[in-house]
Coordinates of C-alpha atoms in Angstrom, one line a residue:
M1 CA -37.9 8.9 38.1
H2 CA -38.3 8.8 34.5
L3 CA -35.4 9.4 32.1
P4 CA -36.6 12.7 30.4
Y5 CA -35.5 12.2 26.8
Q6 CA -35.8 8.5 25.9
R7 CA -39.3 8.1 25.5
R8 CA -41.4 6.1 22.5
P9 CA -39.7 4.4 19.5
L10 CA -39.8 6.5 16.8
H11 CA -41.1 3.9 14.3
D12 CA -44.4 3.8 16.8
L13 CA -45.3 7.4 15.4
P14 CA -48.0 7.0 12.3
D15 CA -46.2 7.9 9.2
T16 CA -49.0 7.4 6.6
P17 CA -49.9 10.5 4.0
E18 CA -53.2 11.0 6.0
A19 CA -51.0 11.3 9.1
Y20 CA -48.5 13.7 8.0
D21 CA -51.2 15.6 6.3
A22 CA -52.8 15.9 9.9
V23 CA -49.5 17.1 11.4
L24 CA -49.3 19.9 8.4
A25 CA -53.0 20.7 9.0
A26 CA -52.2 21.5 12.7
V27 CA -49.1 23.4 11.8
T28 CA -51.2 25.5 9.3
E29 CA -53.9 26.5 12.0
E30 CA -51.5 27.0 15.1
S31 CA -48.8 29.3 12.5
L32 CA -52.0 31.5 11.1
A33 CA -53.2 32.3 14.4
R34 CA -49.5 33.3 15.8
L35 CA -48.5 35.6 12.6
T36 CA -48.0 39.0 13.3
A37 CA -48.2 42.2 11.5
E38 CA -44.6 42.4 10.6
G39 CA -45.1 38.5 9.4
S40 CA -43.1 36.9 11.9
F41 CA -44.0 32.9 12.8
E42 CA -41.1 33.0 15.7
H43 CA -42.3 31.4 19.0
P44 CA -43.1 34.3 21.2
T45 CA -40.6 33.0 23.9
A46 CA -37.8 32.1 21.5
V47 CA -34.2 33.4 22.1
L48 CA -31.9 30.8 21.4
D49 CA -31.7 29.0 17.9
V50 CA -34.0 31.9 16.6
G51 CA -32.1 32.8 13.2
D52 CA -33.8 30.1 11.1
T53 CA -37.3 29.5 13.0
S54 CA -39.5 31.5 11.2
L55 CA -38.3 30.9 8.2
G56 CA -38.8 27.1 9.1
V57 CA -42.6 27.5 9.6
T58 CA -42.9 29.3 6.2
S59 CA -41.1 26.2 4.6
L60 CA -43.6 23.9 6.3
L61 CA -47.0 26.0 5.0
A62 CA -45.1 26.1 1.5
L63 CA -45.3 22.1 1.8
A64 CA -48.6 22.0 3.2
W65 CA -49.9 24.7 0.3
Q66 CA -48.2 22.2 -2.2
R67 CA -49.9 19.2 -0.8
G68 CA -53.4 20.4 0.0
G69 CA -53.9 24.0 -1.8
D70 CA -55.0 25.8 1.4
P71 CA -55.7 29.5 -0.3
R72 CA -54.9 30.9 3.0
L73 CA -51.3 29.9 2.6
P74 CA -49.9 31.7 -0.4
E75 CA -50.2 35.3 1.3
A76 CA -49.3 34.1 4.8
V77 CA -45.9 32.5 2.8
R78 CA -45.1 35.8 1.1
R79 CA -45.6 38.0 4.2
S80 CA -43.7 35.7 6.3
L81 CA -40.8 35.5 3.6
A82 CA -40.6 39.2 3.5
F83 CA -40.3 39.7 7.1
H84 CA -37.4 37.4 6.9
L85 CA -35.9 39.0 4.1
R86 CA -36.3 42.4 5.9
E87 CA -35.7 41.4 10.0
R88 CA -33.5 38.3 10.1
V89 CA -30.8 38.8 7.5
F90 CA -27.5 40.1 9.0
R91 CA -24.6 41.5 6.8
E92 CA -22.6 43.0 9.2
D93 CA -19.9 40.9 11.1
N94 CA -21.5 39.6 14.6
P95 CA -19.1 41.7 17.4
G96 CA -17.1 38.8 18.9
Y97 CA -17.5 36.1 16.4
P98 CA -13.8 34.3 16.1
N99 CA -14.3 32.1 13.1
L100 CA -14.1 34.6 10.2
V101 CA -11.8 34.4 7.7
V102 CA -12.7 37.6 5.7
R103 CA -13.9 40.3 7.8
D104 CA -16.6 42.5 6.7
S105 CA -17.5 40.5 3.8
G106 CA -21.1 41.8 3.5
L107 CA -22.1 38.3 3.2
P108 CA -25.5 37.2 4.8
H109 CA -25.7 35.0 7.7
A110 CA -28.3 34.4 10.5
R111 CA -27.9 34.6 14.5
F112 CA -28.1 32.3 17.1
V113 CA -29.2 35.0 19.3
L114 CA -30.6 38.0 17.8
R115 CA -28.7 40.6 19.8
A116 CA -25.4 41.6 18.5
G117 CA -22.5 40.0 20.1
A118 CA -24.6 37.6 21.9
H119 CA -23.4 34.1 22.0
P120 CA -22.1 34.4 18.3
H121 CA -20.4 30.7 18.4
G122 CA -23.8 29.5 17.2
D123 CA -24.0 31.7 14.0
W124 CA -22.7 29.0 11.9
P125 CA -24.9 26.2 12.3
S126 CA -28.0 28.8 12.5
T127 CA -26.9 29.8 9.1
V128 CA -26.6 26.3 8.0
W129 CA -30.2 25.8 9.0
A130 CA -31.3 28.9 7.7
L131 CA -29.9 27.9 4.2
L132 CA -31.5 24.5 4.3
Q133 CA -35.3 26.5 5.5
S134 CA -34.3 28.8 2.4
V135 CA -33.8 26.0 -0.1
D136 CA -36.8 24.0 1.0
V137 CA -38.7 26.9 0.3
L138 CA -37.3 27.3 -3.0
D139 CA -38.2 23.6 -3.9
A140 CA -42.0 24.7 -3.4
A141 CA -41.8 27.8 -5.1
D142 CA -43.8 27.2 -8.2
G143 CA -47.0 28.7 -8.3
L144 CA -46.5 30.2 -4.7
L145 CA -43.5 32.9 -5.0
D146 CA -43.3 35.7 -8.0
G147 CA -40.1 36.2 -9.8
Q148 CA -38.8 38.7 -7.4
L149 CA -39.3 37.1 -4.3
R150 CA -37.9 33.8 -5.8
R151 CA -34.7 35.9 -7.2
E152 CA -34.2 37.5 -3.6
L153 CA -34.5 34.2 -1.7
S154 CA -32.1 32.3 -4.3
A155 CA -29.6 35.2 -3.7
L156 CA -29.9 35.0 0.1
A157 CA -29.5 31.3 0.0
L158 CA -26.3 31.8 -2.2
G159 CA -25.1 34.3 0.1
Y160 CA -25.6 31.8 3.2
W161 CA -23.4 29.3 1.0
R162 CA -21.0 31.8 0.4
W163 CA -20.8 33.2 4.0
L164 CA -20.6 29.4 5.3
T165 CA -18.0 28.3 2.7
E166 CA -16.0 31.7 2.0
A167 CA -16.3 34.1 5.0
T168 CA -15.5 31.6 7.5
F169 CA -13.8 28.2 8.9
F170 CA -15.6 25.2 7.6
D171 CA -17.2 23.4 10.6
P172 CA -15.5 25.5 13.3
Q173 CA -17.3 23.5 16.0
R174 CA -16.1 20.1 14.6
A175 CA -19.7 18.9 14.5
G176 CA -20.3 16.3 11.8
N177 CA -24.0 17.0 12.2
Q178 CA -23.5 20.7 11.4
A179 CA -20.8 20.2 8.7
I180 CA -23.0 17.4 6.8
G181 CA -25.7 19.7 6.8
C182 CA -24.0 22.4 5.2
V183 CA -22.8 20.0 2.4
V184 CA -26.6 19.4 2.0
G185 CA -27.6 22.8 1.8
G186 CA -24.9 23.2 -1.1
L187 CA -26.3 20.2 -2.8
M188 CA -29.9 21.3 -2.8
L189 CA -29.0 24.9 -3.7
A190 CA -27.0 24.2 -7.0
R191 CA -30.3 22.5 -8.3
H192 CA -31.8 26.3 -8.1
L193 CA -28.6 28.0 -9.7
P194 CA -27.9 28.6 -13.4
P195 CA -26.1 25.3 -14.9
R196 CA -22.4 26.9 -14.6
Q197 CA -22.9 28.4 -11.0
G198 CA -24.8 25.1 -9.7
T199 CA -22.4 22.9 -10.9
A200 CA -19.4 25.1 -9.1
V201 CA -21.5 24.9 -5.9
R202 CA -22.1 21.0 -6.2
L203 CA -18.3 20.5 -6.7
R204 CA -17.5 22.6 -3.7
A205 CA -19.8 20.5 -1.6
M206 CA -18.3 17.5 -2.3
S207 CA -14.7 18.6 -2.0
L208 CA -16.0 19.8 1.6
Y209 CA -17.6 16.7 2.1
D210 CA -14.4 14.6 1.2
H211 CA -11.5 16.9 2.7
G212 CA -13.6 18.6 5.7
I213 CA -15.6 15.7 7.0
R214 CA -14.5 12.2 5.5
A215 CA -10.9 12.9 6.0
R216 CA -11.7 13.4 9.6
R217 CA -13.7 10.4 10.5
V218 CA -13.3 8.6 13.8
R219 CA -13.2 4.5 14.1
S220 CA -15.6 3.5 16.6
R221 CA -16.9 -0.2 16.9
G222 CA -15.3 -1.1 13.9
E223 CA -16.7 1.6 11.7
L224 CA -15.5 5.2 10.6
L225 CA -17.7 7.9 11.4
P226 CA -18.3 11.4 11.0
P227 CA -16.7 13.4 14.2
E228 CA -19.1 14.9 16.5
H229 CA -18.0 17.8 19.0
G230 CA -14.8 15.8 19.2
G231 CA -16.0 12.3 19.3
A232 CA -17.3 9.3 17.0
Y233 CA -20.9 9.3 18.3
D234 CA -23.5 11.2 20.3
N235 CA -26.8 10.0 21.2
N236 CA -28.6 13.3 20.2
Y237 CA -26.4 14.2 17.5
G238 CA -25.3 10.9 15.6
P239 CA -29.2 10.1 14.6
V240 CA -29.2 13.9 13.0
S241 CA -25.7 13.0 10.9
L242 CA -27.6 10.2 10.0
S243 CA -30.4 12.0 8.7
F244 CA -28.1 14.5 6.9
L245 CA -26.6 11.6 5.1
A246 CA -29.8 10.4 4.1
Q247 CA -31.0 13.5 2.6
A248 CA -27.7 14.0 0.7
H249 CA -27.8 10.7 -0.8
R250 CA -31.2 11.3 -1.8
V251 CA -31.0 14.7 -3.7
S252 CA -27.4 13.7 -5.0
G253 CA -27.4 10.1 -5.5
E254 CA -23.6 9.9 -4.7
E255 CA -23.0 6.7 -3.4
V256 CA -20.4 8.1 -1.0
F257 CA -23.3 9.3 1.2
A258 CA -24.9 5.8 1.3
E259 CA -21.8 4.1 2.1
D260 CA -21.2 6.4 4.9
G261 CA -24.6 6.3 6.1
D262 CA -24.5 2.7 6.1
A263 CA -21.6 2.4 8.4
L264 CA -23.0 4.8 10.8
A265 CA -26.2 3.0 10.8
R266 CA -24.3 -0.3 11.5
H267 CA -22.6 1.3 14.5
L268 CA -26.0 2.6 15.8
D269 CA -27.8 -0.8 15.4
A270 CA -24.9 -2.4 17.4
R271 CA -24.8 0.0 20.1
L272 CA -28.9 0.3 20.3
T273 CA -30.6 -2.2 22.7
G274 CA -33.3 -4.0 21.3
G275 CA -35.8 -2.0 23.3
G276 CA -34.2 1.1 21.7
F277 CA -32.3 2.4 25.2
D278 CA -28.7 3.8 24.3
I279 CA -26.2 5.9 26.3
G280 CA -23.1 7.7 25.7
G281 CA -21.8 10.7 23.5
P282 CA -19.2 13.3 23.5
R283 CA -21.8 16.2 23.9
Y284 CA -24.8 14.3 25.3
S285 CA -25.3 11.1 27.1
E286 CA -28.8 10.6 27.2
Q287 CA -30.6 13.5 25.6
H288 CA -32.1 11.6 22.4
C289 CA -33.6 13.4 19.4
G290 CA -37.0 13.2 18.1
F291 CA -38.2 14.1 14.7
E292 CA -34.6 14.8 13.3
A293 CA -33.8 11.2 13.5
V294 CA -36.6 9.9 11.7
L295 CA -35.2 10.5 8.0
G296 CA -31.9 8.6 8.7
L297 CA -33.0 5.9 10.8
R298 CA -36.0 5.2 8.4
H299 CA -33.5 5.5 5.1
F300 CA -30.9 3.4 6.5
G301 CA -33.1 1.0 8.5
R302 CA -34.0 0.1 4.9
R303 CA -30.9 -0.1 3.3
I304 CA -29.0 -2.3 5.8
G305 CA -32.0 -4.1 6.7
A306 CA -32.4 -3.3 10.3
D307 CA -35.2 -2.0 13.0
L308 CA -33.6 1.2 13.6
G309 CA -37.0 2.9 14.4
R310 CA -36.8 1.3 17.7
Y311 CA -34.4 4.2 18.7
R312 CA -36.5 5.9 21.9
G313 CA -36.8 9.4 20.5
D314 CA -37.5 12.5 22.8
T315 CA -41.3 12.2 21.6
R316 CA -42.0 15.9 22.9
W317 CA -40.7 16.7 19.7
A318 CA -42.1 13.9 17.7
R319 CA -43.0 15.9 14.7
H320 CA -41.4 19.4 15.2
A321 CA -39.4 21.5 17.6
A322 CA -41.8 22.8 20.1
G323 CA -41.3 25.6 22.8
P324 CA -41.7 24.9 26.7
D325 CA -45.3 25.2 26.3
G326 CA -45.3 22.9 23.5
G327 CA -46.0 25.4 20.9
L328 CA -44.7 25.0 17.3
D329 CA -41.1 26.3 16.9
G330 CA -39.7 26.4 13.4
H331 CA -36.2 25.1 14.4
F332 CA -35.2 22.4 12.2
A333 CA -38.2 22.3 10.2
F334 CA -36.3 20.9 7.3
M335 CA -36.2 17.6 8.7
L336 CA -40.0 17.3 8.9
V337 CA -40.3 18.5 5.3
W338 CA -37.9 15.8 4.1
Q339 CA -39.1 13.0 6.0
I340 CA -42.7 13.7 4.6
Q341 CA -41.2 13.5 1.2
D342 CA -39.5 10.3 2.2
T343 CA -42.6 8.2 1.2
P344 CA -41.2 4.6 1.7
G345 CA -41.7 3.1 5.2
W346 CA -39.9 1.6 7.9
H347 CA -37.8 -1.8 8.0
R348 CA -39.3 -3.1 11.3
A349 CA -37.4 -6.6 11.6
P350 CA -34.0 -7.0 13.3
S351 CA -31.4 -7.7 11.3
T352 CA -30.4 -11.3 11.5
A353 CA -26.6 -11.0 10.4
P354 CA -24.2 -11.7 13.2
A355 CA -22.5 -8.2 14.4
R356 CA -19.3 -8.4 16.0
H357 CA -20.3 -5.7 18.5
Q358 CA -23.5 -6.9 19.4
L359 CA -25.6 -10.0 20.6
R360 CA -29.2 -9.7 20.2
A361 CA -32.4 -12.0 20.1
G362 CA -35.7 -11.3 21.5
G363 CA -35.5 -9.1 24.7
V364 CA -32.1 -9.6 25.2
S365 CA -29.3 -7.8 23.8
V366 CA -25.6 -6.9 24.6
A367 CA -23.9 -4.1 23.2
F368 CA -19.9 -4.4 23.2
D369 CA -17.5 -1.2 23.2
D370 CA -14.0 -1.3 21.4
R371 CA -12.6 -3.8 23.9
M372 CA -15.3 -6.4 23.3
T373 CA -16.3 -5.6 27.0
P374 CA -20.2 -5.1 27.6
S375 CA -21.3 -1.7 27.0
L376 CA -24.9 -1.9 27.8
V377 CA -26.9 -5.2 28.8
E378 CA -30.5 -5.4 28.3
A379 CA -32.6 -8.4 29.8
A380 CA -36.0 -8.9 31.1
G381 CA -36.6 -5.2 30.5
T382 CA -33.6 -3.7 32.7
Y383 CA -30.7 -2.1 31.2
Y384 CA -27.4 -2.6 33.2
L385 CA -24.0 -0.6 32.7
P386 CA -20.5 -1.2 33.2
A387 CA -19.8 -0.6 36.9
A388 CA -16.9 1.1 38.3
V389 CA -14.1 -0.1 40.8
D390 CA -11.1 1.8 41.8
R391 CA -11.5 3.9 39.1
Q392 CA -11.9 1.1 36.5
H393 CA -14.9 0.5 34.4
G394 CA -16.2 -2.5 32.9
F395 CA -17.5 -5.7 32.8
G396 CA -14.9 -8.7 34.0
P397 CA -13.1 -10.7 36.5
V398 CA -11.7 -8.5 39.4
T399 CA -8.5 -9.8 41.4
D400 CA -6.2 -7.9 43.8
G401 CA -8.4 -4.7 42.9
L402 CA -7.3 -4.9 39.5
L403 CA -10.3 -5.4 36.7
L404 CA -9.1 -7.6 34.0
C405 CA -10.9 -6.4 31.0
R406 CA -8.4 -4.4 29.0
P407 CA -7.2 -6.3 26.0
F408 CA -3.1 -6.6 25.5
G409 CA -3.3 -8.0 22.1
E410 CA -6.2 -9.0 19.4
V411 CA -9.5 -9.7 20.7
R412 CA -11.0 -12.9 19.1
V413 CA -15.0 -13.5 18.3
R414 CA -16.9 -16.5 17.5
D415 CA -20.7 -16.1 16.9
L416 CA -23.2 -19.2 16.7
R417 CA -27.1 -19.2 16.3
G418 CA -29.0 -22.4 16.1
G419 CA -31.6 -24.5 17.8
G420 CA -33.4 -21.0 19.3
L421 CA -30.2 -20.0 21.0
A422 CA -27.6 -17.1 20.0
G423 CA -24.1 -17.2 21.5
K424 CA -20.9 -15.4 21.2
L425 CA -17.5 -16.1 22.6
V426 CA -15.2 -13.4 23.1
T427 CA -11.2 -14.1 24.1
Q428 CA -9.2 -11.2 25.6
P429 CA -5.5 -11.6 26.2
V430 CA -5.0 -9.5 29.4
V431 CA -2.3 -8.9 31.9
D432 CA -2.6 -8.8 35.6
R433 CA -0.5 -6.8 38.1
E434 CA 2.2 -9.7 38.1
R435 CA 2.6 -9.0 34.2
V436 CA 1.0 -12.6 33.6
L437 CA -0.7 -12.9 30.3
R438 CA -4.0 -14.5 30.8
H439 CA -6.9 -15.3 28.5
V440 CA -10.2 -14.2 29.6
R441 CA -12.7 -15.9 27.7
S442 CA -16.4 -14.8 28.1
L443 CA -19.4 -16.7 26.7
Y444 CA -22.8 -14.9 26.0
V445 CA -26.0 -17.1 25.4
T446 CA -29.4 -16.1 24.8
D447 CA -32.9 -17.5 24.2
G448 CA -34.5 -14.1 23.7
T449 CA -35.5 -14.1 27.1
R450 CA -32.6 -15.1 29.4
L451 CA -28.8 -14.2 29.3
W452 CA -26.1 -16.7 30.2
V453 CA -23.0 -15.1 31.1
T454 CA -20.0 -17.4 31.6
V455 CA -16.5 -15.9 32.1
V456 CA -13.3 -18.4 32.3
V457 CA -9.9 -17.5 33.2
Q458 CA -6.9 -19.1 34.7
R459 CA -7.1 -19.5 38.4
L460 CA -6.6 -16.4 40.1
A461 CA -4.9 -15.5 43.5
G462 CA -7.1 -14.4 46.6
T463 CA -10.8 -13.8 46.1
P464 CA -11.7 -12.5 42.9
H465 CA -15.2 -11.9 41.6
L466 CA -16.8 -10.7 38.4
L467 CA -18.2 -7.3 38.2
A468 CA -21.6 -7.9 36.3
G469 CA -22.6 -4.4 35.8
M470 CA -24.8 -1.7 37.2
P471 CA -28.4 -1.9 37.2
Y472 CA -29.5 1.6 35.9
A473 CA -32.7 1.8 33.8
A474 CA -35.8 0.0 33.2
D475 CA -38.7 -0.2 30.9
D476 CA -41.7 1.3 32.3
G477 CA -44.5 1.3 29.6
E478 CA -43.6 3.9 26.8
R479 CA -41.2 5.5 29.1
V480 CA -37.8 4.5 30.9
R481 CA -37.4 4.6 34.6
R482 CA -34.2 4.8 36.6
T483 CA -33.6 1.7 38.7
A484 CA -30.9 0.2 41.2
R485 CA -32.8 -3.2 41.2
P486 CA -31.5 -6.1 39.2
A487 CA -34.1 -8.3 37.5
G488 CA -33.8 -12.0 38.3
V489 CA -30.4 -12.1 38.1
T490 CA -28.8 -15.2 39.8
S491 CA -25.2 -16.6 40.1
A492 CA -23.7 -19.9 40.5
G493 CA -21.5 -18.3 43.0
H494 CA -22.2 -16.0 45.7
L495 CA -24.2 -12.9 44.2
R496 CA -24.2 -9.4 46.0
L497 CA -25.4 -5.9 45.1
T498 CA -23.0 -3.1 46.3
H499 CA -23.6 0.5 46.6
P500 CA -20.7 3.2 47.2
S501 CA -19.8 4.0 50.9
A502 CA -17.8 7.2 50.2
P503 CA -19.8 10.4 49.4
G504 CA -19.2 12.7 46.5
P505 CA -19.8 13.1 42.8
E506 CA -17.3 10.6 41.9
H507 CA -19.2 7.9 43.5
F508 CA -22.2 6.7 41.6
D509 CA -25.1 5.1 43.8
A510 CA -27.9 3.8 41.7
R511 CA -30.5 4.7 44.2
A512 CA -30.1 7.9 43.9
E513 CA -32.4 10.1 41.8
I514 CA -29.9 11.3 39.1
T515 CA -29.2 10.4 35.8
Q516 CA -25.8 9.1 34.3
E517 CA -25.6 12.1 32.2
Q518 CA -25.9 14.6 35.2
A519 CA -23.5 12.8 37.1
A520 CA -20.9 13.2 34.3
F521 CA -21.5 16.8 34.1
A522 CA -20.9 17.1 37.7
L523 CA -17.5 15.4 37.2
S524 CA -16.8 17.7 34.2
P525 CA -14.2 20.8 34.3
D526 CA -17.1 22.1 32.1
P527 CA -20.4 21.4 33.1
R528 CA -22.2 23.8 30.6
V529 CA -23.1 21.2 28.0
F530 CA -19.7 21.8 26.4
G531 CA -17.8 19.3 28.6
D532 CA -17.4 15.6 27.2
P533 CA -20.0 13.2 29.6
D534 CA -18.1 10.4 28.3
E535 CA -15.0 11.7 29.2
S536 CA -16.1 12.8 32.5
W537 CA -17.7 9.7 33.5
R538 CA -14.5 8.1 33.0
H539 CA -13.3 9.8 36.4
L540 CA -15.9 8.1 38.4
V541 CA -14.3 6.1 41.3
S542 CA -16.7 3.5 42.2
S543 CA -20.4 2.7 41.4
T544 CA -23.3 0.3 42.6
A545 CA -22.2 -2.9 41.2
L546 CA -23.2 -6.5 41.0
E547 CA -20.5 -9.0 42.3
A548 CA -20.3 -12.6 41.6
G549 CA -18.2 -15.0 43.2
P550 CA -16.6 -18.2 41.7
A551 CA -19.0 -21.1 40.4
P552 CA -18.4 -24.1 42.5
G553 CA -17.5 -27.3 40.8
A554 CA -14.8 -25.6 38.1
P555 CA -11.7 -27.3 37.4
A556 CA -8.9 -26.5 39.8
D557 CA -6.8 -24.8 37.5
L558 CA -9.7 -22.4 36.5
H559 CA -11.9 -19.6 37.7
V560 CA -15.4 -19.8 36.4
F561 CA -17.9 -17.1 37.0
A562 CA -21.6 -17.9 35.8
V563 CA -24.4 -15.4 35.8
R564 CA -28.0 -15.5 34.4
Y565 CA -29.8 -12.3 33.9
G566 CA -33.8 -12.7 33.4
G567 CA -36.2 -15.8 33.7
S568 CA -36.7 -17.4 37.2
A569 CA -35.3 -16.8 40.4
E570 CA -34.8 -20.4 40.9
P571 CA -30.8 -21.3 41.7
Y572 CA -28.5 -21.0 39.0
A573 CA -26.4 -24.5 39.0
P574 CA -24.3 -25.0 36.1
A575 CA -21.7 -28.1 35.5
F576 CA -18.3 -27.7 34.2
D577 CA -16.5 -30.5 32.7
A578 CA -12.8 -29.8 31.4
G579 CA -11.4 -32.0 28.6
P580 CA -8.9 -32.0 26.0
R581 CA -11.0 -29.6 23.5
G582 CA -11.5 -27.0 26.5
L583 CA -14.5 -26.6 29.0
T584 CA -18.0 -27.9 28.7
V585 CA -20.6 -26.0 30.5
R586 CA -24.2 -27.4 31.1
T587 CA -27.1 -25.4 31.9
E588 CA -30.8 -26.0 32.3
A589 CA -31.0 -24.6 28.4
F590 CA -27.7 -25.5 26.5
T591 CA -24.7 -27.2 26.4
A592 CA -21.4 -25.2 25.4
L593 CA -18.1 -26.0 24.6
I594 CA -15.4 -22.9 25.4
G595 CA -12.4 -24.1 23.5
D596 CA -9.2 -23.8 24.8
A597 CA -7.4 -20.4 25.0
A598 CA -4.7 -22.2 22.8
G599 CA -7.4 -22.4 19.8
D600 CA -7.3 -24.0 16.2
A601 CA -4.9 -24.1 13.9
H602 CA -5.3 -20.4 13.5
G603 CA -5.4 -19.9 17.4
S604 CA -8.8 -19.2 17.4
P605 CA -11.0 -21.0 20.4
E606 CA -13.6 -23.3 19.3
L607 CA -17.3 -22.8 20.3
T608 CA -19.9 -25.2 20.1
L609 CA -23.4 -24.7 21.3
E610 CA -26.4 -27.0 21.6
P611 CA -29.9 -26.9 23.4
A612 CA -30.4 -28.8 26.4

């Protein structure tokens, strides 16, 4: 089975002015054919997220008219705007909405579902989206809207802003993308208001960003990130937040948005494989967004000098939101407007600066979590997740049923590049069942095609093995498919691929046609997309796993595990030599010195790396 949401890298989509004009031309023809007698552009089957959709199509047509001058568009824009003002503006409190701080305010809001009392929890983000669609139309209003219609739309946009910031709690869902979107709406609205009023709105927007978003940032992999549904980063919403930060920076020039966007972009670049596959999040594990991510990935990719466009988006939503039949839906149309207005192109070259939480070269990448344990390994077009054993998840030595990958102290990292090789040495102090402190030294080396992993630890009792990941997905042309087969993995010691023997959702067998996200929600106490799949996945007891035995020829006082991912299937037989400076490892491609755990004068283990 193919993974449903991770498809093509977003930077593969044509983004020339001609390509965008073709997109707008297609939108124009479909919209004019759909326009109802009442002036609605809504998709016929739309039920959820409907409060902003017709207005979103209106904003796209306003931009199309601005760029091409199609004489059919002014009347369609005016009719559709009149429809929204007449039929899609709600001033009575929605029954059951719990987040009001002012009752019966009379301020306008948009509805997630039009029927009163039906799913009112979505009204706050729907009103944010309606505000953003409104200001996009205002931005294109010159020569398009007469004075009266323009004044009505300006008053509506201000009413939306006041409902979001005065009549309700700010960001009631604790969703960073929604909150930053609201701030962007205020910053864009301020430009259409009289100077005194506009200044007040701008200052309020900046205050909300500082106290309502920045103050709640969550640290993950060395960066402070806007919170998203109770976590730090989500595959669907994280890139959306990045796009909102890009637009905030573009319209305000405030450096704080650039700084925070750079941090989020560095985090995304570190967690994303070279092939663009990624996994994990507090709301969605594997559901990737499409066009909503383009602006942020492109803007901040240029800023930090990284190829963020390798992100595999859901290209069913490559240009705009679409209904189940593929037809145009105006939801989130403001993101397409903004990306069309963002004329510089993609930065396509990978960042060459060493990153603590990633090792990447060519077609090989290793993303590391906060513990500096691999969270995702890519080699030979195959992606490996951390495996699970006895409720413990990760990559690392297993002895007496205990996985030694939870640091008990500071984790040290050293990076080296040269001679066509890239290497990273990670030293983790861990405690075993006898409370003995042990230093696990893990060396990762790649030539861009193969990945060598060498793990060294003081000799362990019993028959230990290295938990070396779970094969999960593989490239298949433009798509990613599920797999349970490792691609050319060899080990100096005995290597075996095991599968859970027990039934039940808490045991993940990679041979089953189920995604990690589906399995996670099966373990969730709330499987209706409001559960946390990352948290639910932690309830996994066991999984398919690569298990590598100790390498022969290691010094008597050490256990060494050596695994090679990718390349030929020829036997892997590294040589080891213990000396006063540490352990020397010789392979067919390199010689490395893994320094003694005692380290240098600062306690940091030495690393040298030379091609063979």
